[in-house]
XYZ file of C-alpha atoms in Angstrom:
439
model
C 1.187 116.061 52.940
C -1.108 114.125 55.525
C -0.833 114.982 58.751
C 0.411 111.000 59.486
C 3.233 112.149 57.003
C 4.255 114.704 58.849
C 4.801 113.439 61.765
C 5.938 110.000 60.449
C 8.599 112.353 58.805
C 9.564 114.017 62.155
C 9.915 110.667 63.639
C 12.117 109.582 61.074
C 14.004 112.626 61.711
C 14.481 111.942 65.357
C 15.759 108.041 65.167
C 18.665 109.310 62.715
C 19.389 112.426 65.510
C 19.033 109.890 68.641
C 20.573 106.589 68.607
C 17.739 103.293 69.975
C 19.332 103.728 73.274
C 19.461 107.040 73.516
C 15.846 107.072 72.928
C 15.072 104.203 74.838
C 16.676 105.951 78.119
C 14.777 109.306 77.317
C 11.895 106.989 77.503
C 12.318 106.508 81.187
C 11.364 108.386 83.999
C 15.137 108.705 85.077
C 15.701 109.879 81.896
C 12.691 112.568 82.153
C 14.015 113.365 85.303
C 17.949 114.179 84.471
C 16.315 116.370 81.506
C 14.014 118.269 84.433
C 17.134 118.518 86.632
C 19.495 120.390 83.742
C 16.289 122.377 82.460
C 15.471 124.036 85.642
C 19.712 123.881 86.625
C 20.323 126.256 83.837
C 17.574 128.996 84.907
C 18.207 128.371 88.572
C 22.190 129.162 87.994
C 21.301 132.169 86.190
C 18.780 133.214 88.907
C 21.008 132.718 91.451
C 23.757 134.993 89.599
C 21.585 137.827 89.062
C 20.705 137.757 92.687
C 24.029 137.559 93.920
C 24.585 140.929 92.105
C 21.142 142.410 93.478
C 19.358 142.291 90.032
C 16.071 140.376 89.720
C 14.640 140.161 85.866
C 11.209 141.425 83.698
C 8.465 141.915 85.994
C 9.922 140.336 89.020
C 11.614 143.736 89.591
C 8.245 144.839 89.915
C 7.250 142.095 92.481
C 10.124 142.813 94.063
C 9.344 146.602 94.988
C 5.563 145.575 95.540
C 7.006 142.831 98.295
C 9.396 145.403 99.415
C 6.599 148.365 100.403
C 4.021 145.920 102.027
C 1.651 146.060 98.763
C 0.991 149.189 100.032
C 0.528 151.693 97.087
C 0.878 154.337 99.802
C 5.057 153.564 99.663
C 5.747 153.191 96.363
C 6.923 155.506 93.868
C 4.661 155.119 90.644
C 3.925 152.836 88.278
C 1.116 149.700 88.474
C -0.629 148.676 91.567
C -0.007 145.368 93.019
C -3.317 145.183 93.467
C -3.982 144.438 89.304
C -3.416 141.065 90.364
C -5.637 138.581 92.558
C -5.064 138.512 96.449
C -3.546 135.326 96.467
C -0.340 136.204 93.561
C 0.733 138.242 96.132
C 1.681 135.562 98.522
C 4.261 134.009 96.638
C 5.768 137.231 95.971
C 5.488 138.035 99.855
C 7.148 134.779 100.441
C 9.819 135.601 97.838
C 10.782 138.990 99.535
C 11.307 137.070 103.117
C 14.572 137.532 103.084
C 14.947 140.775 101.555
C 15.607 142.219 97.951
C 19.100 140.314 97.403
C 17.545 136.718 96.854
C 13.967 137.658 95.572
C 14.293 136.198 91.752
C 16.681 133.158 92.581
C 13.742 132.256 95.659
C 10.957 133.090 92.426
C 12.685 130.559 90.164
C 12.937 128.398 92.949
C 9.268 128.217 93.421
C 8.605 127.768 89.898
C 11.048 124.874 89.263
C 8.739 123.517 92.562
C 5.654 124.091 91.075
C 7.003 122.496 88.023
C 8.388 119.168 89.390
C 5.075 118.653 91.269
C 3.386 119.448 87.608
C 5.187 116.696 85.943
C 5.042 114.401 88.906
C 1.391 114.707 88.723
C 1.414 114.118 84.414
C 3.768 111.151 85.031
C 2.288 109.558 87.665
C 5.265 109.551 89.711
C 7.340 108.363 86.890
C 4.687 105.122 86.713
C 2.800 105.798 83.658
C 4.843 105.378 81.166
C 2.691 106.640 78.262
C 2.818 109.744 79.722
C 6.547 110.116 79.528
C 6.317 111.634 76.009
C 3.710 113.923 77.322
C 6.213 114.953 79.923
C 9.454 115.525 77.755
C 7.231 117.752 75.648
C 6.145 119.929 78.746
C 10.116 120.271 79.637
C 10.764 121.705 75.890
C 8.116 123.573 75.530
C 9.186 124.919 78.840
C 12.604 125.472 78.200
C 11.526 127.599 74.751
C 9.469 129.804 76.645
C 12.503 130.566 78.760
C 11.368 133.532 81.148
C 8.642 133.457 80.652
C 7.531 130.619 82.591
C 10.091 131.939 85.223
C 9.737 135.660 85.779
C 6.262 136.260 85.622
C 2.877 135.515 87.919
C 1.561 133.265 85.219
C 5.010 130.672 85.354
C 3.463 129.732 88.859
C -0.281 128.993 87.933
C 0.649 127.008 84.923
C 1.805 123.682 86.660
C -0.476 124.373 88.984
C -3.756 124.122 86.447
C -1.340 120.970 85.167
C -2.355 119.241 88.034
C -5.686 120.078 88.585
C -6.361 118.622 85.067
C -4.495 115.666 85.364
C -7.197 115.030 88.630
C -9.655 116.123 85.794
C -13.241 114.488 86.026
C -12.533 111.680 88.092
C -11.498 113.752 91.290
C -13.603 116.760 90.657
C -13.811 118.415 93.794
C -9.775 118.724 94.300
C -9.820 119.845 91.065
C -11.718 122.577 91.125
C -10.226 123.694 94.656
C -6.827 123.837 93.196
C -8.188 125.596 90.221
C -10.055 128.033 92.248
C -7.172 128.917 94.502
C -5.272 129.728 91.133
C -8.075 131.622 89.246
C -6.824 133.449 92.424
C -3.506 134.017 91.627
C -4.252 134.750 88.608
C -7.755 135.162 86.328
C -7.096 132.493 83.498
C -7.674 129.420 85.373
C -10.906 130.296 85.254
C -11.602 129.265 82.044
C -10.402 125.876 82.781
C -12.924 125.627 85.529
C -15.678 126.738 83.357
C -14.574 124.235 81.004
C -14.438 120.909 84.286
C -18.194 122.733 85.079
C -19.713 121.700 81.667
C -18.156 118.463 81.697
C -18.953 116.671 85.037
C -21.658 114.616 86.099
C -21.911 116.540 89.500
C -21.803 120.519 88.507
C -22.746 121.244 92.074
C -19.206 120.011 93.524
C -17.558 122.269 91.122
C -19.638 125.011 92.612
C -19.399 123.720 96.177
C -15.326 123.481 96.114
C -15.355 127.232 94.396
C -17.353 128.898 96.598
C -15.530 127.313 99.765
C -12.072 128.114 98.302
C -13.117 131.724 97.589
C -14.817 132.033 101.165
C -11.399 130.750 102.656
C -9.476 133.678 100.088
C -12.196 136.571 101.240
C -11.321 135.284 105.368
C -7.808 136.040 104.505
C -8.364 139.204 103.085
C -10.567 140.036 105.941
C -7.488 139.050 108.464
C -4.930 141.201 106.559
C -7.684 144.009 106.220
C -7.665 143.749 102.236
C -11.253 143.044 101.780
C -12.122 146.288 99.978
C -9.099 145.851 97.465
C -9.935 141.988 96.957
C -11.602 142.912 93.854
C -9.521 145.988 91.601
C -8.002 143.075 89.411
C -11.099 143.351 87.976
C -11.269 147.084 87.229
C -7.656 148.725 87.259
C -7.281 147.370 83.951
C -10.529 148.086 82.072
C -9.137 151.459 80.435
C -6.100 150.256 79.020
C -5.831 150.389 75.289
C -5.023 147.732 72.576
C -1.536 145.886 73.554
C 0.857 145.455 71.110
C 1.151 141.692 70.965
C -2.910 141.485 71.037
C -4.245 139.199 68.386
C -6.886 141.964 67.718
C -4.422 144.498 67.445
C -2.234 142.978 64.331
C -3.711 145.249 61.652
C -2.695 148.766 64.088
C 0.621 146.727 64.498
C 0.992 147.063 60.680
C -0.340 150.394 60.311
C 2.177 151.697 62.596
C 5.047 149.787 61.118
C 3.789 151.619 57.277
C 3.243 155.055 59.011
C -0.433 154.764 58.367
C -3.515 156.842 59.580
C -1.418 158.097 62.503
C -1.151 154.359 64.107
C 1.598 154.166 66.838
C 3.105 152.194 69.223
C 3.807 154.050 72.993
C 4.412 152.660 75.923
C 1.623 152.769 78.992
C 3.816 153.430 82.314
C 0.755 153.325 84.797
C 0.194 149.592 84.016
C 4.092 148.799 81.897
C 2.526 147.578 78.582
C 3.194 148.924 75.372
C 0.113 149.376 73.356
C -0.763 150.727 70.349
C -2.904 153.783 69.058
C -4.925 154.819 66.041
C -8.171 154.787 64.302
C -10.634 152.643 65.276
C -8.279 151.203 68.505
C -10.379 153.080 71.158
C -13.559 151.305 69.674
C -12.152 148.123 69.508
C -10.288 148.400 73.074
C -14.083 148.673 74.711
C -15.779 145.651 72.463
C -12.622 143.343 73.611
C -14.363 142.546 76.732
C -18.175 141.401 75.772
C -15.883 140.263 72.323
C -14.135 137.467 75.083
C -17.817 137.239 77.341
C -19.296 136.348 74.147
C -16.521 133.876 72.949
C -16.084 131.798 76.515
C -20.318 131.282 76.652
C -20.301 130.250 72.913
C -17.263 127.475 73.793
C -19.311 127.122 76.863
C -21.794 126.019 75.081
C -20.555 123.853 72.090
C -18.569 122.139 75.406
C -22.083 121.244 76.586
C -23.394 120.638 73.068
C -20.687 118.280 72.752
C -21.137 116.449 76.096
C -25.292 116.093 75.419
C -25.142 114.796 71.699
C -21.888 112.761 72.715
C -24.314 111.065 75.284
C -27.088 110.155 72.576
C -25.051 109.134 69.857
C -22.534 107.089 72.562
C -21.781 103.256 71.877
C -21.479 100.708 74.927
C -19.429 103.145 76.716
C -22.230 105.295 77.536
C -20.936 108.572 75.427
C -18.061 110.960 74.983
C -15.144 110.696 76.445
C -15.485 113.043 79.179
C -12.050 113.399 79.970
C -10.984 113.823 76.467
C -14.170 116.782 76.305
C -12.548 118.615 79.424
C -9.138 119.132 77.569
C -10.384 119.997 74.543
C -12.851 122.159 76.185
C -10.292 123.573 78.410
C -7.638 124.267 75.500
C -10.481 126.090 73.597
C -11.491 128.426 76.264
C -7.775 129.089 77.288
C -7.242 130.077 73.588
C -10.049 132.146 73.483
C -9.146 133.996 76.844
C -6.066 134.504 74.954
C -6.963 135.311 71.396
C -10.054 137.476 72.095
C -7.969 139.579 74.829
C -6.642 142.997 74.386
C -3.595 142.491 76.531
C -2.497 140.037 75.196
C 1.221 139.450 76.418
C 3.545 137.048 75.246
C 3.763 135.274 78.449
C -0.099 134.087 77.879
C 1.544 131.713 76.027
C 2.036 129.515 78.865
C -1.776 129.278 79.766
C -2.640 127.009 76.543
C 0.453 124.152 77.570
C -1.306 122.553 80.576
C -3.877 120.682 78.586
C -1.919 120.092 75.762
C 0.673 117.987 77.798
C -2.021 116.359 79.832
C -3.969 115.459 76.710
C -0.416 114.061 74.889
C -0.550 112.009 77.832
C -4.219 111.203 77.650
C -4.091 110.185 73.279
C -0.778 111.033 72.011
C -2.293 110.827 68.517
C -4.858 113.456 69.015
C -3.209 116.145 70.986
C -0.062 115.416 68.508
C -1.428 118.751 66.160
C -1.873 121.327 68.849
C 1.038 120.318 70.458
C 3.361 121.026 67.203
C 1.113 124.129 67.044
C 2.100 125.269 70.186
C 6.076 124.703 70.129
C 6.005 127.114 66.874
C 4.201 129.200 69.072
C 6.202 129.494 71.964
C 9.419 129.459 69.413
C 7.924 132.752 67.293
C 6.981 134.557 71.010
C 10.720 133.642 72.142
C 12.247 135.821 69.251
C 9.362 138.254 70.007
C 10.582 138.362 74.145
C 12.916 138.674 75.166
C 15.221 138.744 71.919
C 13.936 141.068 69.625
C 10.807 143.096 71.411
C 13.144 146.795 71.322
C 12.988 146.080 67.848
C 9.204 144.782 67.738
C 8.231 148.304 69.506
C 10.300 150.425 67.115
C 8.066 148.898 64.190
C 10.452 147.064 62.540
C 8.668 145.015 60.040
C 10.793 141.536 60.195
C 9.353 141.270 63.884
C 6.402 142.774 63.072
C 6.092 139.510 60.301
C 7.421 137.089 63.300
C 4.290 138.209 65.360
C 1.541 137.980 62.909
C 2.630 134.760 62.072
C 2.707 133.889 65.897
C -1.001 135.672 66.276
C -2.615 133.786 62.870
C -0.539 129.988 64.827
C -3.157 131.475 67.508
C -6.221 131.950 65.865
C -5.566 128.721 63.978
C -4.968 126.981 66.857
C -8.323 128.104 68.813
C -9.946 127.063 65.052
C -8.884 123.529 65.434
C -9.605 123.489 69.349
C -13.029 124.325 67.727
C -13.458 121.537 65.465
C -12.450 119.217 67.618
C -14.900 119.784 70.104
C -17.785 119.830 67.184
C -16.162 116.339 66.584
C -16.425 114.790 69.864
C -19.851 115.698 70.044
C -20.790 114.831 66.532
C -19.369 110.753 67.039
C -17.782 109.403 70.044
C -14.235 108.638 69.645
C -12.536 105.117 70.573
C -12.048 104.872 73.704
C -8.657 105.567 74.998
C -6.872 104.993 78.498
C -7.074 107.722 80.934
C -4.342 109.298 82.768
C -3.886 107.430 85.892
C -4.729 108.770 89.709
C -2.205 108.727 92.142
């Protein structure tokens, strides 16, 4: 089956589910904005009743006690430091624990569902664009399947966030990279997506320029708070961990553990809460993981800039590729390579690749259609992985042991056709499309 018959197929599927006016109303941006409202209603009810008992949920019980002892490692009782994170994750979390323990994870979700609405604001223009409203209803479901995900972890903050710096993309470069920059540090991933607007834009020094300042204004703030010499563990307190279980890398331990194999096994790591797993071979691989993902982000890096250059000499009366088009795909590539080339690799990584699928839906619906399918299988295998069935996932039973490697070959396919397509844009340039619109 083509891939037009596919998704003709789905389509047909969807006009016998959803009456025309049904649809038509879904198609609005009151519509997108009544299925934001119950999406984020449902998680924010649920936050709000675990708070009300005390409770928070996944790691934000662990931002919770970091917020609670002052990020000082000094008052807290064991496990990770909060300092495996950037300087700047720790101010939500700070801002979170204002008003004590009781209302820490209801005040998280709260900032999320924030961060989100501004997200799809941004996409949507408002509401304005209307092309983009697909783009938008997509971002809400894929959302919705990630479920916690999105809402209990550092990364559920910095994804709407790098939404928006991408939907400024290469026609307001400078506030893209700042906002990108100030989330590369909250948390490291963003900055593949600023390697990616680098390559792409005419003017590479206001990339550079809007980095640097950000990260001078982040190292004065350390220097007020007297943080400076911690500003940079994130970068080391992790580099001894072993292979995590959900790694892409680590699929064939994952097996040999599940088959009681050449002494493979899963255990958990308390000094950094990951369970990893252990057997021939996995100490070697843990240490080539890193220059493994060096090596992949400078070889995207490069077809990115490949792609731009021959785009430019084989470009028609538009003068070349379609820059835009080459920052998403270049940006999707590198995000799946910081993903599928990492040895952590935890399910809520997931979240990093949606940002510039659902701006490029809203950029060409027709050529961000694949990935985007891609990705909802994606985030539908990781939600049986977390938070239903991981007990049974580290126990090595071999159903969700199946569930994952299907979940980790969706990745590896997916960063394969992220590949292609950018040999394609620079190879031809593609018909012009509309671009998302500024506000």
């Amino acid at each position: 089956m083509s891939t037009d018959a596919f998704f003709a197929s789905l389509t047909r599927v969807r006009n016998v589910i959803l009456p025309p006016a049904v649809r038509s109303w879904l198609n609005t941006s009151r519509g997108l904005l009544t299925g934001f409202v119950l999406v984020h209603l449902g998680f924010l009810i649920f936050g709000a009743l675990l708070s009300l008992r005390g409770e928070a949920f996944s790691d934000t019980f662990i931002y919770r006690d970091w917020a609670a002892a002052g990020f000082n490692e000094a008052n807290l009782s064991g496990g990770p430091s909060p300092w495996v994170y950037p300087i700047l994750a720790l101010i939500p979390m700070a801002i979170a624990g204002l008003a004590g323990p009781g209302p820490f994870f209801f005040l998280w979700v709260l900032m999320t569902t924030l961060l989100n609405f501004w997200g799809l604001a941004k996409l949507t223009d408002r509401g304005r664009n209307q092309d983009a409203i697909p783009a938008g209803w997509w971002w809400l479901i894929f959302t919705l399947l990630m479920g916690w995900l999105g809402f209990a972890r550092v990364d559920g903050l910095t994804a709407p966030i790098v939404l928006v710096a991408l939907a400024y993309g290469v026609r307001r470069p400078f506030i893209a990279s700042v906002i990108l920059a100030a989330a590369t540090w909250v948390k490291v991933w963003p900055a593949a997506v600023m390697l990616a607007l680098f390559t792409v834009v005419k003017n590479r020094m206001v990339v550079v320029l809007a980095g640097v300042a950000t990260s001078a204004v982040v190292v004065a703030l350390a220097a007020a708070v007297g943080s400076v010499p911690k500003l940079l563990n994130f970068l080391t307190q992790q580099g001894d961990r072993g292979m995590q279980l959900e790694a892409t890398f680590t699929t064939p331990w994952l097996w040999l553990s599940v088959l009681n194999i050449g002494d493979s096994r899963m255990y958990m790591n308390t000094d950094i809460n990951s369970m990893q797993v252990d057997g021939p071979g996995t100490a070697v691989m843990s240490v080539l993981m890193q220059p493994l993902l060096i090596l992949a982000a400078l070889l995207v890096a490069g077809l990115t800039f490949w792609a731009l250059h021959n785009g430019k000499i084989n470009g028609g009366p538009d003068g070349g590729v379609d820059r835009t088009e080459l920052l998403l795909a270049g940006a999707l590539t590198l995000t799946t390579a910081f993903v599928v080339f990492n040895k952590v690799g935890s399910p809520q990584f997931m979240v990093w690749l949606a940002p510039a699928v659902a701006v490029g839906l809203a950029h060409s619906w027709r050529e961000w259609r694949v990935p985007a399918a891609m990705l909802i299988a994606i985030a539908v295998a990781t939600f049986f992985i977390y938070p239903l069935f991981y007990d049974a996932l580290s126990h090595n039973n071999p159903l969700m042991a199946g569930v994952l490697t299907i979940r980790n070959v969706l990745l590896v396919v997916l960063f394969l056709w992220s590949v292609r397509r950018l040999y394609l844009l620079g190879k031809k340039t593609p018909a012009s499309v509309p671009a998302l619109k500024e506000s």
